Coordinates of C-alpha atoms (C1' of nucleotides) in Angstrom, one line a residue:
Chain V
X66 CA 8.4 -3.9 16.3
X67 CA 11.0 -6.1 15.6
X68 CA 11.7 -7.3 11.9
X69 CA 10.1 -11.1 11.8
X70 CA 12.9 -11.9 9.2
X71 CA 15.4 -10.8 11.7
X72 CA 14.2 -13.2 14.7
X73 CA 13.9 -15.9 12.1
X74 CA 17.8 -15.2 10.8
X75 CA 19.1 -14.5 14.1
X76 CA 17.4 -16.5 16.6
X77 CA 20.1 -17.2 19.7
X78 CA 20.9 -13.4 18.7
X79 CA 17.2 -12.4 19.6
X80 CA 17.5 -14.5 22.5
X81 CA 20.2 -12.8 23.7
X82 CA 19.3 -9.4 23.0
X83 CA 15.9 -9.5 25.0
X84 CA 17.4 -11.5 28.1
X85 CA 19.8 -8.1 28.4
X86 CA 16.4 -5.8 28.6
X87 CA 15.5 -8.4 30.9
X88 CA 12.3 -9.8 28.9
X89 CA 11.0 -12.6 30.6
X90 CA 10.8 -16.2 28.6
X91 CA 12.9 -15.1 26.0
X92 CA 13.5 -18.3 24.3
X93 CA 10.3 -19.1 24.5
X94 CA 9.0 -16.5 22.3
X95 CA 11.0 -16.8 19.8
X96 CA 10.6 -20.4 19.5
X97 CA 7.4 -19.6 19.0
X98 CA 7.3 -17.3 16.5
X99 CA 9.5 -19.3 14.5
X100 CA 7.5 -21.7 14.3
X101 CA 4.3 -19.8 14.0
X102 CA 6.2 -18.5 10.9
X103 CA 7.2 -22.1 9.7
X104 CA 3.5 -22.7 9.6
X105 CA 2.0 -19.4 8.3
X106 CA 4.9 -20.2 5.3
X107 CA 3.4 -23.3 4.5
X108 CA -0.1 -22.0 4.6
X109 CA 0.9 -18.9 1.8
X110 CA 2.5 -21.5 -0.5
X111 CA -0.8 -23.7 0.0
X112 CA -3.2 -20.8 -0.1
X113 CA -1.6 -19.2 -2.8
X114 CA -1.6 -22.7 -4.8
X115 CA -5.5 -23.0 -4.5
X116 CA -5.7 -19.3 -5.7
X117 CA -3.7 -19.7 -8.9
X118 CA -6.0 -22.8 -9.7
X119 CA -9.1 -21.0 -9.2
X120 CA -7.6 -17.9 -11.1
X121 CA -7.1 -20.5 -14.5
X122 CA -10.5 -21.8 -13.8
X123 CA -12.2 -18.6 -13.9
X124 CA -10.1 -17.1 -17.1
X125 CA -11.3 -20.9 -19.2
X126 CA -15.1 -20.3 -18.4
X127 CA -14.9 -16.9 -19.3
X128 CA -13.5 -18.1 -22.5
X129 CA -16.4 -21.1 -22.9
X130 CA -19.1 -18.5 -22.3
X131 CA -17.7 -16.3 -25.2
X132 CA -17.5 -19.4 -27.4
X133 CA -21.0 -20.6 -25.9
X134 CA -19.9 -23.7 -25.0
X135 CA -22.1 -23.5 -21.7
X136 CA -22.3 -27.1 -20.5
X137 CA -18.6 -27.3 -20.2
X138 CA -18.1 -23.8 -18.0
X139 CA -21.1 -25.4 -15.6
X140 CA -18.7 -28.1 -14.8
X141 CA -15.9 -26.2 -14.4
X142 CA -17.9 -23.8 -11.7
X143 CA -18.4 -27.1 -9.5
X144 CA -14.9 -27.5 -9.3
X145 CA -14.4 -23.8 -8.7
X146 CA -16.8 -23.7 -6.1
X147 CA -14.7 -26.9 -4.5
X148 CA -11.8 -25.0 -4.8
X149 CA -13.1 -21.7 -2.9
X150 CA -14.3 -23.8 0.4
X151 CA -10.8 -25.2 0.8
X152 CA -9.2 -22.0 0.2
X153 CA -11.3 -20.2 2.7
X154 CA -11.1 -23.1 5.2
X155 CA -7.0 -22.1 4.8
X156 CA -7.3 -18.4 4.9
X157 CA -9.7 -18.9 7.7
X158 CA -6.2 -20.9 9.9
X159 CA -4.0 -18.5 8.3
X160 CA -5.3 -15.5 9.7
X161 CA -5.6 -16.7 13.1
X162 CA -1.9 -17.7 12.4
X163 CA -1.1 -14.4 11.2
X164 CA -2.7 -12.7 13.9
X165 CA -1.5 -14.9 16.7
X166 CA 2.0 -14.1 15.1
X167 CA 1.2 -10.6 15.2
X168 CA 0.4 -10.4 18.9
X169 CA 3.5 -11.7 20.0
X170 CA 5.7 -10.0 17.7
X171 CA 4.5 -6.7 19.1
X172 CA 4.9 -7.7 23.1
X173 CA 8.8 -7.8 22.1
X174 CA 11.0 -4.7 23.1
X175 CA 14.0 -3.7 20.6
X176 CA 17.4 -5.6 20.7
X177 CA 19.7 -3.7 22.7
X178 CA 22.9 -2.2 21.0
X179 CA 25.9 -4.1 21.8
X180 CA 27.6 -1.2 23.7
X181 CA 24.5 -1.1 26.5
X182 CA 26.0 -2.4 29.6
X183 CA 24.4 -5.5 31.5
X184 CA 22.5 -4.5 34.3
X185 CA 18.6 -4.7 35.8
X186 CA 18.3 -1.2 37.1
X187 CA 19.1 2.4 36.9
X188 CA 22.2 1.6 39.7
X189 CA 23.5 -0.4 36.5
X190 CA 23.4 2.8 34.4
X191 CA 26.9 3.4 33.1
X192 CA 28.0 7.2 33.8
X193 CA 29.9 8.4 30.5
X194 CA 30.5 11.9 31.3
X195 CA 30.3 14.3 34.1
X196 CA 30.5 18.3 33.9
X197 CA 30.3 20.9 36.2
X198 CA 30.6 22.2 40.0
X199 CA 27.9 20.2 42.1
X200 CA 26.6 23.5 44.0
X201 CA 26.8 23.2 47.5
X202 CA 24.2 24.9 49.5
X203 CA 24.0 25.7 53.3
X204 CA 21.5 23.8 55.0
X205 CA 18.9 26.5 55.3
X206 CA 18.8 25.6 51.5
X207 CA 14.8 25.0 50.0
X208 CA 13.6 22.3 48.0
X209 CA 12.1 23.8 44.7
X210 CA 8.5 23.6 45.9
X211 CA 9.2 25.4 49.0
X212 CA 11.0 28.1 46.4
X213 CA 7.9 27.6 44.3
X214 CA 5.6 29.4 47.4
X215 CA 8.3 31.6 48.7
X216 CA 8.3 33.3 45.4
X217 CA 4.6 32.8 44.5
X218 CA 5.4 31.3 40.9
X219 CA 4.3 27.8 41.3
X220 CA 0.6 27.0 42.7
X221 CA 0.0 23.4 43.1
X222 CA -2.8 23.7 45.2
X223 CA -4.7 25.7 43.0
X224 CA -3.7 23.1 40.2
X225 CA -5.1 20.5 42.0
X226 CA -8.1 22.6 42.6
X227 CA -8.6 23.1 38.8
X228 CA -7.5 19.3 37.4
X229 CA -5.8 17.5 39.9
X230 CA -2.8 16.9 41.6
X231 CA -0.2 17.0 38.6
X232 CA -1.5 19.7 37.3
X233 CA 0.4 23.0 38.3
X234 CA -0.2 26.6 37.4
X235 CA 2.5 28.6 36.7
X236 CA 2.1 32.4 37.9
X237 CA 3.8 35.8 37.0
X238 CA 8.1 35.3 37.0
X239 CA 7.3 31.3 37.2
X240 CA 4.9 31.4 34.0
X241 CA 7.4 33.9 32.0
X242 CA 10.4 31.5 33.0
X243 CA 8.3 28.8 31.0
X244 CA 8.1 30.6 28.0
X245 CA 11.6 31.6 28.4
X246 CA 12.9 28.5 28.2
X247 CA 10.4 26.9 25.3
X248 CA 11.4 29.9 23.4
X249 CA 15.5 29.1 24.2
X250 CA 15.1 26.0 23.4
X251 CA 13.2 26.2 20.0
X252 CA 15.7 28.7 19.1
X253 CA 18.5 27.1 19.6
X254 CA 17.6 23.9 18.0
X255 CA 16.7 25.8 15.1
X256 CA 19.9 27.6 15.0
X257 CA 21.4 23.9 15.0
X258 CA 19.5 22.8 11.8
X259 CA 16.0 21.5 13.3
X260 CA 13.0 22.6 11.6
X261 CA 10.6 23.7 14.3
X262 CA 6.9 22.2 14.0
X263 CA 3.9 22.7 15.6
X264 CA 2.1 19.3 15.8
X265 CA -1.7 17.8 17.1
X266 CA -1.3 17.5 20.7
X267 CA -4.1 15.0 20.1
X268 CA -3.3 11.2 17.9
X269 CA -5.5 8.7 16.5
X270 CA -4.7 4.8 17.1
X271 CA -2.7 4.8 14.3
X272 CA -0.2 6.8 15.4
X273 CA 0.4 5.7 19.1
X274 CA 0.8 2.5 17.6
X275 CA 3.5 3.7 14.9
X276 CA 5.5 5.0 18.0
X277 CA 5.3 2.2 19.9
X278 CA 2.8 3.6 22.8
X279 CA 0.3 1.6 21.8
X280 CA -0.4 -1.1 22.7
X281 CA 2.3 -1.2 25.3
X282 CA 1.7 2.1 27.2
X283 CA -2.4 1.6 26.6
X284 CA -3.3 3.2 29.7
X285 CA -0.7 5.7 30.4
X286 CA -2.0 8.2 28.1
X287 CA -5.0 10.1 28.3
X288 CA -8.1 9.1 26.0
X289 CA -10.7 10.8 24.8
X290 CA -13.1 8.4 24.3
X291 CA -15.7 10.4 21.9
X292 CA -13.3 10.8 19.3
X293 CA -10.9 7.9 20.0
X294 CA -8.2 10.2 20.1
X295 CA -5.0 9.9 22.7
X296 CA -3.1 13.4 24.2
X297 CA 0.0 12.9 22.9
X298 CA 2.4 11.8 26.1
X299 CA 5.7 13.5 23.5
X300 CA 5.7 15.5 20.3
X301 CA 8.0 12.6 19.3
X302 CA 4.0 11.0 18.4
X303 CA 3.1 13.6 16.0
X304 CA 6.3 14.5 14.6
X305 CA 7.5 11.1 14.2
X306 CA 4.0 9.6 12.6
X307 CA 4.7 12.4 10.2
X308 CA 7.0 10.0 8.6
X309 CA 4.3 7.0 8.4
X310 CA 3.7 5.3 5.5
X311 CA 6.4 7.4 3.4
X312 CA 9.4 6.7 0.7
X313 CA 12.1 9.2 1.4
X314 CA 14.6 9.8 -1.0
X315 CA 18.3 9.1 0.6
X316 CA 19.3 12.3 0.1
X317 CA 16.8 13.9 2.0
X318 CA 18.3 12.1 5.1
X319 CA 18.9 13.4 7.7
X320 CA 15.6 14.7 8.7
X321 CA 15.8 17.2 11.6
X322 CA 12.5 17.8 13.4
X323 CA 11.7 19.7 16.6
X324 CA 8.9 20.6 18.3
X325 CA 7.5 22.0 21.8
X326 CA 4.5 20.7 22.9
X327 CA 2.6 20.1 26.2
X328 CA 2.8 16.6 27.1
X329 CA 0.5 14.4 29.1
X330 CA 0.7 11.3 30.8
X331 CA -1.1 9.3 33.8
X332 CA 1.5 8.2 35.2
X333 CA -0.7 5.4 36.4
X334 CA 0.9 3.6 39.8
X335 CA 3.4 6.1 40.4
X336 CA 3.4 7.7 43.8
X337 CA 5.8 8.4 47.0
X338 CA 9.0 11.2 47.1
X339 CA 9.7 11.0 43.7
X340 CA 6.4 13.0 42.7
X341 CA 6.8 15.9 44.6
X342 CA 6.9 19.1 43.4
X343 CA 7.7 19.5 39.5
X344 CA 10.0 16.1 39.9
X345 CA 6.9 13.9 37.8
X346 CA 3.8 15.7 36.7
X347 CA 0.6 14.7 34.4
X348 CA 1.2 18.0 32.2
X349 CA 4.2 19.5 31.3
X350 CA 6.2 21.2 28.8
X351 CA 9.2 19.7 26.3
X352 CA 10.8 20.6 23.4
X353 CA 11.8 17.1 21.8
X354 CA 14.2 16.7 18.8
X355 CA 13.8 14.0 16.3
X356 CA 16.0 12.5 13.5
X357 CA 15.3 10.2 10.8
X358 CA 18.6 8.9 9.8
X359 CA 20.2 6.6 7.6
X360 CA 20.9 3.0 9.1
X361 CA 24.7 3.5 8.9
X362 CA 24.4 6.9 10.3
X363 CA 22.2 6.9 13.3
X364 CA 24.8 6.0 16.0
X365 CA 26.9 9.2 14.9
X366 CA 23.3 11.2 14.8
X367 CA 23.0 9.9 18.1
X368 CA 26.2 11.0 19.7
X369 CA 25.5 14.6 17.5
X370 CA 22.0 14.6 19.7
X371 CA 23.7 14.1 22.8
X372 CA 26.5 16.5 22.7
X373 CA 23.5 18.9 21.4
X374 CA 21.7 18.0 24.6
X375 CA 25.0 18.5 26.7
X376 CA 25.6 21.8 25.1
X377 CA 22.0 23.3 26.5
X378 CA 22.9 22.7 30.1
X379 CA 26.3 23.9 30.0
X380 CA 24.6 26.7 28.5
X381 CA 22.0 27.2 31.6
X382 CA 24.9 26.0 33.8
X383 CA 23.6 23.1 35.5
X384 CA 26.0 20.3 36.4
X385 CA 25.0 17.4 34.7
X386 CA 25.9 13.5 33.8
X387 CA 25.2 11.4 31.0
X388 CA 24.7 8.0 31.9
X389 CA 23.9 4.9 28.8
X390 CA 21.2 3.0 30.1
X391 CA 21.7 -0.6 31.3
X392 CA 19.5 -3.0 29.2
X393 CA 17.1 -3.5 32.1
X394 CA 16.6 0.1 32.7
X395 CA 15.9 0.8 28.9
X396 CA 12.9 1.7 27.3
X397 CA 10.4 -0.9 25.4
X398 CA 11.8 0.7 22.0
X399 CA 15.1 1.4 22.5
X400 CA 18.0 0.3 21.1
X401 CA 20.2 2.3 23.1
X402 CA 19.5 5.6 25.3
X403 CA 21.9 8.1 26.9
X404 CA 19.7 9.9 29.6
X405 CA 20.6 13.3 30.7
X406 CA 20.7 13.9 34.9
X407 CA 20.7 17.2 36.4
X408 CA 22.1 17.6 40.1
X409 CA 19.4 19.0 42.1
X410 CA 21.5 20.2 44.9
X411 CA 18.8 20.9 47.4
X412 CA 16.8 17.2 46.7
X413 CA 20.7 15.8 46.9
X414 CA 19.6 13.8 44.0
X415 CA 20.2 13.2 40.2
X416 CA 17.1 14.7 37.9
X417 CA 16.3 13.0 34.2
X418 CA 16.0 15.7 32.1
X419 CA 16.6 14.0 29.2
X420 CA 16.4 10.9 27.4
X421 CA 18.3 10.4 23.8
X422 CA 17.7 7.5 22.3
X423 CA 18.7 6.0 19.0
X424 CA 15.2 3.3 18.0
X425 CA 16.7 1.8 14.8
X426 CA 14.4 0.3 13.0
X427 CA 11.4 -0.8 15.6
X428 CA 9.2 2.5 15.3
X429 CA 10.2 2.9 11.2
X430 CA 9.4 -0.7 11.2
X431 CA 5.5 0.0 12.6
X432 CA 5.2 3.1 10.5
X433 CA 6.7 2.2 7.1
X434 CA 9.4 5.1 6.9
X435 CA 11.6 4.1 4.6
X436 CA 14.0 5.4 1.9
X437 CA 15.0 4.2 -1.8
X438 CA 19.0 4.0 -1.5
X439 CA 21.2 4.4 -4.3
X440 CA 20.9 0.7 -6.0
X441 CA 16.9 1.8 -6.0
X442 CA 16.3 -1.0 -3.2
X443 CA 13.8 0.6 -0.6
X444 CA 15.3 0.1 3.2
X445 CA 13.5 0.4 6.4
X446 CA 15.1 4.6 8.1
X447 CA 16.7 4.9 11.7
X448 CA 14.4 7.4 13.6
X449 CA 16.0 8.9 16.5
X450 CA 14.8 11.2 19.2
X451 CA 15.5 13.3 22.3
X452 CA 13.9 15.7 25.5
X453 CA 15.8 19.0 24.5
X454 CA 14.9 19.5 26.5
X455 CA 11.7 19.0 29.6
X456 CA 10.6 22.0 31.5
X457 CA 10.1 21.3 35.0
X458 CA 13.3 19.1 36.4
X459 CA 15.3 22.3 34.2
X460 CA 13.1 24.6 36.4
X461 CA 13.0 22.3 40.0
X462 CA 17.2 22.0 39.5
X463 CA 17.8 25.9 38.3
X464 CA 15.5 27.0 41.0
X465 CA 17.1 25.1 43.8
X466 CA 20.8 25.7 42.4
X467 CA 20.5 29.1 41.8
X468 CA 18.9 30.0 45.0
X469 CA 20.2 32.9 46.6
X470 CA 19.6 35.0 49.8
X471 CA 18.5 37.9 47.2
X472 CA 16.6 35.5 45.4
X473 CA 16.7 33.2 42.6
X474 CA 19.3 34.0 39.9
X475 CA 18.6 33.4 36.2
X476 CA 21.2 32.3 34.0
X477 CA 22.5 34.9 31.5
X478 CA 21.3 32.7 28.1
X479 CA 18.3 33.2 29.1
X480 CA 17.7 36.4 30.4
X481 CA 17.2 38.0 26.9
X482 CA 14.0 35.4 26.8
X483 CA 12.9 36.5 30.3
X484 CA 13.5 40.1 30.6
X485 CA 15.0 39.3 34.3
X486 CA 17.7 38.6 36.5
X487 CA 16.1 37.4 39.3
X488 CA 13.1 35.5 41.2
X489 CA 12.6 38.0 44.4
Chain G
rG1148 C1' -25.3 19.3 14.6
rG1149 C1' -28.0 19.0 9.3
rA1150 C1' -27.6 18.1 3.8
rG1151 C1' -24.7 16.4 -0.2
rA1152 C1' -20.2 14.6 -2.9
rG1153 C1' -16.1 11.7 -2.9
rA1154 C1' -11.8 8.1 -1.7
rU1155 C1' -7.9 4.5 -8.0
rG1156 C1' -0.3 4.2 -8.7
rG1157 C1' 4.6 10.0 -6.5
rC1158 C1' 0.7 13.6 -8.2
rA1159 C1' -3.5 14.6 -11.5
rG1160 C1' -7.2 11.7 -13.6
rA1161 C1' -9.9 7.6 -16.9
rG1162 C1' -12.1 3.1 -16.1
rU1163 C1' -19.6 0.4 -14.1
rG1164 C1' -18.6 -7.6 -14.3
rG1165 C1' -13.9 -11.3 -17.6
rU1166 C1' -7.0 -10.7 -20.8
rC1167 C1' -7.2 -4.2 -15.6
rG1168 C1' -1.8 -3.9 -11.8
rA1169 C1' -5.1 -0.7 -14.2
rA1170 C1' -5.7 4.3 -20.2
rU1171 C1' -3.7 9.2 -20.5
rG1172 C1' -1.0 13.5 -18.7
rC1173 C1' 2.6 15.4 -15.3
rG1174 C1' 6.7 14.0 -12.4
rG1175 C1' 11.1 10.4 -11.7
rC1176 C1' 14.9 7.4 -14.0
rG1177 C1' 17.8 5.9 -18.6
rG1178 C1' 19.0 7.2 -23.7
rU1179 C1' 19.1 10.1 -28.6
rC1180 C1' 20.1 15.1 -30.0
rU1181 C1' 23.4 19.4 -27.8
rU1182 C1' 29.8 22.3 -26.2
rG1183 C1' 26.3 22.2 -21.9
rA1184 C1' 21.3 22.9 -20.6
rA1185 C1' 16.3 23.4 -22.2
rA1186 C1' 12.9 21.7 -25.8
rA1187 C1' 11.7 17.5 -28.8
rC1188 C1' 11.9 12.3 -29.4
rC1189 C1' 12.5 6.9 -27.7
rG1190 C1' 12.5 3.7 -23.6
rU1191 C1' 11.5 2.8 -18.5
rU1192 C1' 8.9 3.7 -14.0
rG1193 C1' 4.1 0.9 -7.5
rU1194 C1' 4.1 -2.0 -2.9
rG1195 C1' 4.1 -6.4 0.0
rC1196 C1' 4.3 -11.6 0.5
rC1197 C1' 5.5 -16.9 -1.0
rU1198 C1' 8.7 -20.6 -3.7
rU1199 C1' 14.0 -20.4 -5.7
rA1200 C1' 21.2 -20.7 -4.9
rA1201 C1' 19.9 -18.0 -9.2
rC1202 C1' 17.1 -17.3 -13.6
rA1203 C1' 12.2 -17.2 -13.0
rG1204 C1' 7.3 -18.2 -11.3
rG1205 C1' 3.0 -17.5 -8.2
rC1206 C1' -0.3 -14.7 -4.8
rA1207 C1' -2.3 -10.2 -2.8
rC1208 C1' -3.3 -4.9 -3.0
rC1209 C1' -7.8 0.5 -6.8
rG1210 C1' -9.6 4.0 1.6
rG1211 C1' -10.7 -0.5 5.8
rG1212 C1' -13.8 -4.8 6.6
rG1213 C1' -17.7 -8.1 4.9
rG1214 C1' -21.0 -10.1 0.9
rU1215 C1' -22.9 -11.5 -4.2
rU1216 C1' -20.4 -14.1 -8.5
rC1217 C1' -17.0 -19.3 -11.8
rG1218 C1' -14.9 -14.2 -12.1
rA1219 C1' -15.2 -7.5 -8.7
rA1220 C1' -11.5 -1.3 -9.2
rU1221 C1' -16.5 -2.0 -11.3
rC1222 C1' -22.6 -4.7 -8.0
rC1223 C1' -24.5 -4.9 -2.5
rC1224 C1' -23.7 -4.0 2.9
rU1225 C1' -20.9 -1.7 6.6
rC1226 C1' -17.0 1.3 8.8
rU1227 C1' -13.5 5.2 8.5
rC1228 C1' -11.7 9.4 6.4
rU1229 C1' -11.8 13.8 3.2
rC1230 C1' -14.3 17.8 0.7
rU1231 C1' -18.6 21.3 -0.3
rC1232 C1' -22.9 23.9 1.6
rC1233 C1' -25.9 25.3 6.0
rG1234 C1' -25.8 26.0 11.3
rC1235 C1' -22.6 27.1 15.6
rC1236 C1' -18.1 29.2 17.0
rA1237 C1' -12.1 31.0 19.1

RNA sequence: GGAGAGAUGGCAGAGUGGUCGAAUGCGGCGGUCUUGAAAACCGUUGUGCCUUAACAGGCACCGGGGGUUCGAAUCCCUCUCUCUCCGCCA
């Protein structure tokens, strides 16, 4: 959520910020939430007013009861009681104010770094780097869910007999690959200076909202109605909400989380070509990284995340680009986002296996994670996260890149994890 | 699922209608002492909002919401959460 004193401060700024993520009636909402502040001001400084008179009222009878003079505190309670209806007549206007205000402020998605490039769509997307050999493969060459039976390590079907479509199970070599790479992963993030958690893979309210899920993904994650509880749709939830409502110290910045968890989402509306397979599923597996960073730091934490990122898939040797999200393509909390592609040589297409984005101060803003810096003042932390990385586009692009006539072959980081050197 | 207890400042823990934003202890910060540290002693120490250029002033907050009252941390209602015991159980 966006700081109201910012908007109020910086208002063509604002403007201009969410016309680059292509939020609709920009000016407009601002303008009103200005205004809506202008008048929730005035209401404070009048409410407040009333308050402080009925406060001195209430301290002067107590003292004419003591002293008995009980004619004189009667009178006094009259013009109490007057008082206490206008005050609640004000509180009554300023709530709805406050809520109104409230409801706006939350539909707005985070400014946009300068550095994000104009644009509407992912063809916007600026490509900032580019590594490795794009495999070419003869035409006899499978698509991952073709390799997925030919190998009998993916069963969709039987995933869609069980849950639903979505849903895959993982068998023998394809279920041990999994682990493999939740186990790399965790490892090496550790050896880089995350500390690994293991988080609820179930949230309450509180915390989808202090993410920034709720209330504008309401709907995309599951819900379990009888608890009011929502399956986490990233660890970034759970590990981030760790840091609601809490004071850090500046030193203790900054914070390096990770964390594998399944991760579930609905994925409500989205169907077609780009579903297939592994390419967008309802449950899968991701290790994410999170930082809470100082404000003047985050942009170097970011960069530090996205060379970490880089440094797994040259590890697993997939060729891979980093492109910076246009401001239309971004996501509702971002301030700016680096996404990771993989080549899938066989699909001919670009996979996201990664998104690394730096959030500023919209999800510490929601969930009160701050930090006393040196002059005492308490300041509002930088949280920063990242996919480091998500299972199945890593296991749709190794499988179709590193098919084989003798069968799939595994890179070498991770055969310690798997115990083999090939899918036959 | 049944029964009970509880929710107060960073933590522990007092406070059952008026000057309580809240005793006390611990912790934190500053100082005295010390070559330095520890101990001891002294002082200080919550958050948010509104007005103000600033000094300063005001308001709110004792789990959330509502009520009683001139006045609520304290009384009433309600919700949520936590703990204990029993039951069930990986």
């Amino acid at each position: 959520m966006l700081q109201l004193q910012f908007i109020v401060e910086n208002k063509e700024k604002t403007i201009r910020g969410l016309q680059k993520k292509h939020f609709q009636n920009a000016e407009q909402f601002v303008e009103k939430i200005i205004h809506l502040d202008q008048e929730r001001r005035q209401l404070i400084a009048q409410s407040n007013d009333i308050k402080n008179k009925i406060n001195s009222l209430s301290r002067e009878i107590g003292e004419l009861f003591k002293s008995g003079k009980k004619e004189e505190a009667e009178k006094l309670k009259q013009q109490s009681t007057e008082y206490k209806n206008k005050e609640a007549e004000l509180d009554k206007i300023l709530k709805d104010v406050e809520q109104e205000l409230h409801n706006v402020l939350v539909l707005l998605p985070n400014l946009p770094h300068d550095s994000v490039p104009e644009g509407k769509s992912a063809e916007d997307n600026e490509v900032v780097f580019q590594y490795g050999e794009i495999p070419s493969l003869p035409d006899s060459a499978l698509c991952h869910w073709d390799l997925a039976a030919k190998y009998d390590i993916i069963d969709f079907e039987t995933g869609v007999k069980l849950t639903g479509a979505g849903f895959p199970v993982y068998k023998g070599k394809g279920a041990k690959l999994q682990r493999a790479l939740i186990n790399f992963f965790l490892d090496q993030a550790t050896q880089n200076g995350y500390t690994e958690i293991e988080p609820p893979i179930l949230v309450n309210e509180a915390s989808g909202f202090g993410t920034g899920q709720l209330p504008d993904k309401d709907g995309q994650m599951y819900f379990v109605n009888e608890d009011k509880l929502y399956l986490i749709p990233t660890a970034e939830v759970p590990i981030t909400n760790i840091y609601r409502d809490v004071i850090l110290k500046e030193e203790e910045l900054p914070i390096k989380n990770c964390g594998y968890t399944p991760c579930f989402r609905r994925e409500a509306g989205s169907y077609g070509k780009d579903v297939r397979g592994l390419n967008r599923l309802h449950q899968f597996d991701k290790v994410e990284i999170v930082q809470i960073a100082h404000p003047e730091k985050s942009y170097e934490v970011l960069e530090e995340m996205r060379e970490y990122v880089a440094g797994l898939l040259k590890k697993l040797e997939l060729p891979f680009r980093t492109v910076k999200l246009c401001g239309g393509d971004m996501s509702f909390a971002s301030a700016l986002t680096y996404d990771m592609e993989v080549y899938s040589a066989a699909q001919k297409r670009w996979l996201e296996v990664s998104s690394v984005s730096n959030f500023e101060t919209f999800q510490t803003n929601r969930l009160k994670c701050r930090f006393k810096d040196k002059k005492g003042k308490t300041q509002l932390a930088h949280s920063l996260n990242g996919s480091a990385l998500a299972l199945p586009r890593i296991v749709a692009a190794l499988l179709e890149n590193n098919q084989t006539e003798k069968g799939i072959k595994i890179p070498s980081v991770l055969v310690p994890y798997t115990g083999f050197e090939w899918i036959d």
